[in-house]
XYZ file of C-alpha atoms in Angstrom:
309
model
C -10.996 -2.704 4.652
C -12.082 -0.055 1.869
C -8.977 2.387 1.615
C -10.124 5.971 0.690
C -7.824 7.384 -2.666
C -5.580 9.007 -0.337
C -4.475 5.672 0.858
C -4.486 4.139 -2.096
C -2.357 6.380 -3.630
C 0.431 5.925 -0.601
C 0.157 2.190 -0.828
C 1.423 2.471 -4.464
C 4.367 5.155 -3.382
C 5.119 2.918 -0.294
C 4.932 -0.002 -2.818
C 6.445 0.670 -5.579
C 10.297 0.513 -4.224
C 13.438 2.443 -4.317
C 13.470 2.560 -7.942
C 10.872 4.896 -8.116
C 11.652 7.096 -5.127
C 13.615 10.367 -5.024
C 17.030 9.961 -3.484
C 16.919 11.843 0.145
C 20.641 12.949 0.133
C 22.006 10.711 3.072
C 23.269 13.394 5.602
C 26.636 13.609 7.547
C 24.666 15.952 9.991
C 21.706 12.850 11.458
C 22.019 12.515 14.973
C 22.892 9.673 16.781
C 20.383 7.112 17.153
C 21.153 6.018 20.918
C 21.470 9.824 21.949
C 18.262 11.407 20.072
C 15.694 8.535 20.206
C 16.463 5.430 22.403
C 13.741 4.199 24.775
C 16.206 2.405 27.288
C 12.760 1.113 29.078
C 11.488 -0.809 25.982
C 14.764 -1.493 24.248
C 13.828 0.558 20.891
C 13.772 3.204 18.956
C 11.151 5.887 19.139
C 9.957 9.499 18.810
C 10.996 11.988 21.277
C 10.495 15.812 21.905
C 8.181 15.838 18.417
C 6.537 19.810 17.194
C 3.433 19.889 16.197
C 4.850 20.269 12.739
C 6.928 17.506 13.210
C 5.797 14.244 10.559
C 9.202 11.855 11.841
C 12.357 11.244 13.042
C 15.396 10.617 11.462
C 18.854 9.774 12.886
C 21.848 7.821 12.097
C 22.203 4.019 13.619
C 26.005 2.812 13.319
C 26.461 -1.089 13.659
C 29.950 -1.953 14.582
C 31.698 -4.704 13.506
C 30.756 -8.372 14.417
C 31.659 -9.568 17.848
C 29.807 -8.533 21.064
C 26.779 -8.230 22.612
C 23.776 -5.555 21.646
C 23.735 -3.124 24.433
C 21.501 0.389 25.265
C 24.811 2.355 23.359
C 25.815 -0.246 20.450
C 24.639 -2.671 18.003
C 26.942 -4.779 16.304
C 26.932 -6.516 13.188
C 25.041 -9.932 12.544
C 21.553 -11.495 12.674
C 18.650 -9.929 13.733
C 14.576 -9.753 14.435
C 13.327 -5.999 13.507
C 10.705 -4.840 14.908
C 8.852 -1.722 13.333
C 5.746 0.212 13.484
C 4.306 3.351 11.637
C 2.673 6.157 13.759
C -0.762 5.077 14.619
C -4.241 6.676 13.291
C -5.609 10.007 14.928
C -8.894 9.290 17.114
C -11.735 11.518 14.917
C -13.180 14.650 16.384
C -16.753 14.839 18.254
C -19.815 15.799 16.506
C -22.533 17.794 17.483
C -25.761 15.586 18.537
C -28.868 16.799 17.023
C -32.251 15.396 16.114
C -30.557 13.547 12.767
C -27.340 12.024 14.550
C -23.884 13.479 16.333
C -21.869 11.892 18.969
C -18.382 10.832 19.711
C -15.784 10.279 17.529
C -14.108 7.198 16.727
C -11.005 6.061 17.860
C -8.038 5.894 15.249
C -6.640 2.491 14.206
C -3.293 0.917 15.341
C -0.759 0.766 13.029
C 0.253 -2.701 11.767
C 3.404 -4.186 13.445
C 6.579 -5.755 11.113
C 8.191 -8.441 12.522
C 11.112 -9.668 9.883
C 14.621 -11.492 9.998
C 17.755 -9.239 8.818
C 21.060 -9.198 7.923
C 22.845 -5.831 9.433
C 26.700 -5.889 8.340
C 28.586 -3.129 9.709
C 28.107 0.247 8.792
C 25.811 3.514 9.048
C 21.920 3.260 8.792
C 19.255 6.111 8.704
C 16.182 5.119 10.676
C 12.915 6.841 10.250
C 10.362 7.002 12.668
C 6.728 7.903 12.126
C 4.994 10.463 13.908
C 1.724 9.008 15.489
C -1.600 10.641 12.975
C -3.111 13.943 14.662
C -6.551 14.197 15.897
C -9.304 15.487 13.683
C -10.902 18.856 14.115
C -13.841 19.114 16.420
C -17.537 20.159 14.822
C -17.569 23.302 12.832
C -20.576 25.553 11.737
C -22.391 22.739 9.777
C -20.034 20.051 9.403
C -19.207 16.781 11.588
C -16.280 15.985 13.627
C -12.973 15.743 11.086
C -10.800 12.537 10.760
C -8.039 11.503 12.075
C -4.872 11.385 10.430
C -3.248 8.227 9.109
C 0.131 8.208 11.285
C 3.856 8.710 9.362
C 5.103 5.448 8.320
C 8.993 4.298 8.954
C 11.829 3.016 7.846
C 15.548 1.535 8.117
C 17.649 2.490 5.357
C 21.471 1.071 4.715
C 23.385 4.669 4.040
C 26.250 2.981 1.896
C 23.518 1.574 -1.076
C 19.951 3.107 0.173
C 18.805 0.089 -0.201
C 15.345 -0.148 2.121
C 16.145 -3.214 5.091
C 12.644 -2.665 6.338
C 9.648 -0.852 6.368
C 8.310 1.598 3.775
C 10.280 3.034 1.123
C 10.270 7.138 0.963
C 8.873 7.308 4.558
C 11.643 9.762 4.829
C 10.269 11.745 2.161
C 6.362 10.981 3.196
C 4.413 14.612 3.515
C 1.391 14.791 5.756
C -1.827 15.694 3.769
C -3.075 19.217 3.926
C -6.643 19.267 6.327
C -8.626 19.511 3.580
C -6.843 17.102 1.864
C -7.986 14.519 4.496
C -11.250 15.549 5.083
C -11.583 15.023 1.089
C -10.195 11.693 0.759
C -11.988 10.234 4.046
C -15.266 11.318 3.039
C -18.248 12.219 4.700
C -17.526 14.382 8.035
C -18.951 11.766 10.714
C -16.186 11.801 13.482
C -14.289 8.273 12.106
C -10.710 7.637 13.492
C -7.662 7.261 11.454
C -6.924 5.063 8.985
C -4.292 4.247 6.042
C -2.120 1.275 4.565
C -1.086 -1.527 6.900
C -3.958 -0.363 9.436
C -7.865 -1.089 9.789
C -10.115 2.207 9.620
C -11.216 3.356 13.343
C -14.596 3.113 14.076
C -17.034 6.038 13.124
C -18.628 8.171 15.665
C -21.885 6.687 16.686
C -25.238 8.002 16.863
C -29.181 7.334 17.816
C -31.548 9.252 15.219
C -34.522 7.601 16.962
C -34.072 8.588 20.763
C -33.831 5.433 22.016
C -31.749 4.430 25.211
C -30.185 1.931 23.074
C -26.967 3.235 21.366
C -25.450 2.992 17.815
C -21.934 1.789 19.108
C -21.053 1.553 22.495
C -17.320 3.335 23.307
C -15.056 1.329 23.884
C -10.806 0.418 24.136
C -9.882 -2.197 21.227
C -7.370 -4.608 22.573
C -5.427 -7.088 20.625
C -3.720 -10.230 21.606
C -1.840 -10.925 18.563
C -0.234 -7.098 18.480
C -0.773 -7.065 14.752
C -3.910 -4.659 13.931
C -6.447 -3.630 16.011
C -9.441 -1.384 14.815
C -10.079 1.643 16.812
C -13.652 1.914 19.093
C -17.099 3.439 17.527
C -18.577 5.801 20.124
C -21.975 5.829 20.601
C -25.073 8.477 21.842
C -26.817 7.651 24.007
C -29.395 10.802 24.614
C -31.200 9.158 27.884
C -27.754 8.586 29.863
C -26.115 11.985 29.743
C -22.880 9.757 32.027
C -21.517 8.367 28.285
C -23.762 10.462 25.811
C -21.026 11.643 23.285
C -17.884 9.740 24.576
C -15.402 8.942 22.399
C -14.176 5.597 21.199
C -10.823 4.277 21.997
C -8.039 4.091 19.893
C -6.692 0.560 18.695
C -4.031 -0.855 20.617
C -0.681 -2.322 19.411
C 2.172 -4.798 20.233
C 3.620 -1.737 22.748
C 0.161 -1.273 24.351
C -3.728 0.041 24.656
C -5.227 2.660 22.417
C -6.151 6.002 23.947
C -8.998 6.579 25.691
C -12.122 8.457 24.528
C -12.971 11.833 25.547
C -16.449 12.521 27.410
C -17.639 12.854 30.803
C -17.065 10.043 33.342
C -19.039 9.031 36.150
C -17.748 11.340 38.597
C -19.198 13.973 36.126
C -15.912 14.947 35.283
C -14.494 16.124 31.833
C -11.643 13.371 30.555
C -10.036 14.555 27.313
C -9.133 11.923 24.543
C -5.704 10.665 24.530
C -2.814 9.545 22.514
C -2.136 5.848 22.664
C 0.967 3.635 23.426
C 3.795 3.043 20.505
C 1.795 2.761 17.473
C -1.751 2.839 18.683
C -4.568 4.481 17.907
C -5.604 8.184 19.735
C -8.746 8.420 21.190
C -12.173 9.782 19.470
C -13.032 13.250 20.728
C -16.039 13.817 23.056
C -19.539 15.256 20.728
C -22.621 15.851 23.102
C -25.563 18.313 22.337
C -23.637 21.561 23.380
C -19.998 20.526 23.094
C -17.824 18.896 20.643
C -13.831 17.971 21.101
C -11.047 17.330 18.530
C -9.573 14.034 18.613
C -6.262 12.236 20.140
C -2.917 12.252 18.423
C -1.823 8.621 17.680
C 1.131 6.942 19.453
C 4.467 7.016 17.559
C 6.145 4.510 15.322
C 8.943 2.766 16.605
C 11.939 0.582 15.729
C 13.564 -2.249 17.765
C 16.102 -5.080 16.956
C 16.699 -8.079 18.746
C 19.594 -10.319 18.118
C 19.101 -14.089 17.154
């Protein structure tokens, strides 16, 4: 995987350690974790009720002393798996076909899972949870289909010492880039999906210069058995098959589930929009056909789950 400067330059914040991080003062005023963001279906932590402006989560996780079981209101102290995800990539936005390319966007990546063994003594822990990457713009005057967005990372942070138990140190400091930003760091403006540190790049949006029936990429839903990474879908154009020209790839799935699905018309002739995938999976690519072009799907959010040993 070639990561664009962007990326390279979070990699070496997210890398570098709590030595080199501002402090985030540790407030009194965090939420509880089991009231503001527990998924009692899947037995973690996630996003809920995110704005738009919204980059992640933060509340306050209190382990009580040793002795009991984990339940869906407590966690006490001793040994445990963690389980955490960043947000996953933003599907890429459709592109405009014409007689030198276009088509659907790509799908945005799934983020990479972090399985890990920990230690969690009593006491009060701020967990930060990544916001899944937005969609990039659809076509503009002249230009292709933006990126997606690399989604927020996360983060569980012992309150007493800061020190960083898992995941990515200064998530809860971690600002989303600016659009142009983005756009500048990922490149040339063909429609590819989300992608960022810990995650493959989503595939680009396809095209078919020549005119053939035979297309660049087919769409298509990335699955993966091992829930680690999963790339996110090209999308392909097909000019002589108007049922997928311009569809959008699918996002790249995750441990928690599939990657959104592609935007484009399906087979009942019916206009699907692209959408966000499951816990930390890729969004869909937006739809890009001759006369129509579609911003991408948000990816899913990050999440956080222990599981006593």
């Amino acid at each position: 995987m070639t990561l664009n400067k962007l990326s390279l330059s979070l990699l070496v914040v997210l890398g570098a350690g709590c030595t080199t991080v501002p402090p985030v003062p540790l407030s009194a005023d965090l939420p509880d974790c089991f009231n503001s963001n527990y998924d009692k279906e899947r037995r973690l932590f996630t996003i809920r009720n995110a704005t738009a402006e919204t980059v992640n989560q933060q509340c306050r996780l209190t382990v009580s002393s040793s002795g009991g079981v984990a339940s869906d209101s407590r966690i006490p102290a001793g040994r445990y798996t963690a389980y955490l995800s960043n947000g996953g990539g933003g599907g890429g936005g459709g592109t405009l076909q014409n007689s030198t390319g276009g088509g659907g966007g790509g799908g945005g990546a799934g983020a990479k899972d972090t399985q890990v063994t920990v230690n969690l003594p009593a006491g009060d822990y701020r967990l930060t949870i990544g916001l899944g990457g937005p969609g990039g713009t659809a076509c503009g005057a002249g230009f292709g289909g933006g990126p997606g967005w690399t989604g927020s990372p996360s983060n569980v942070v012992r309150m007493a010492s800061g020190e960083v138990i898992v995941g990515a140190p200064g998530a809860e400091i971690y600002a989303r880039p600016s659009r142009a930003q983005n756009e500048r760091s990922s490149g040339k403006q063909d429609g590819h999906g989300g992608s960022g540190p810990g995650q493959t790049t989503g595939g680009q949006g396809g095209s078919d210069p020549a005119g053939s029936a035979v297309v660049a990429a087919t769409a298509g839903e990335s699955r993966l058995a091992s829930g680690r990474v999963a790339a996110g879908g090209a999308a392909g154009k097909d000019p002589l098959d108007r049922n997928i020209a311009g569809e959008g790839g699918g996002g790249g799935a995750s441990r928690q589930g599939a990657g959104g699905t592609g935007g484009g018309e399906n087979l009942a002739g019916q206009e699907a929009p692209p959408t966000r995938g499951a816990l930390g999976s890729g969004g869909g690519g937006g739809e890009g056909t001759v006369s129509d072009c579609n911003p991408g799907g948000r990816g899913g959010h990050g999440y956080i789950a222990f599981r006593m040993n």
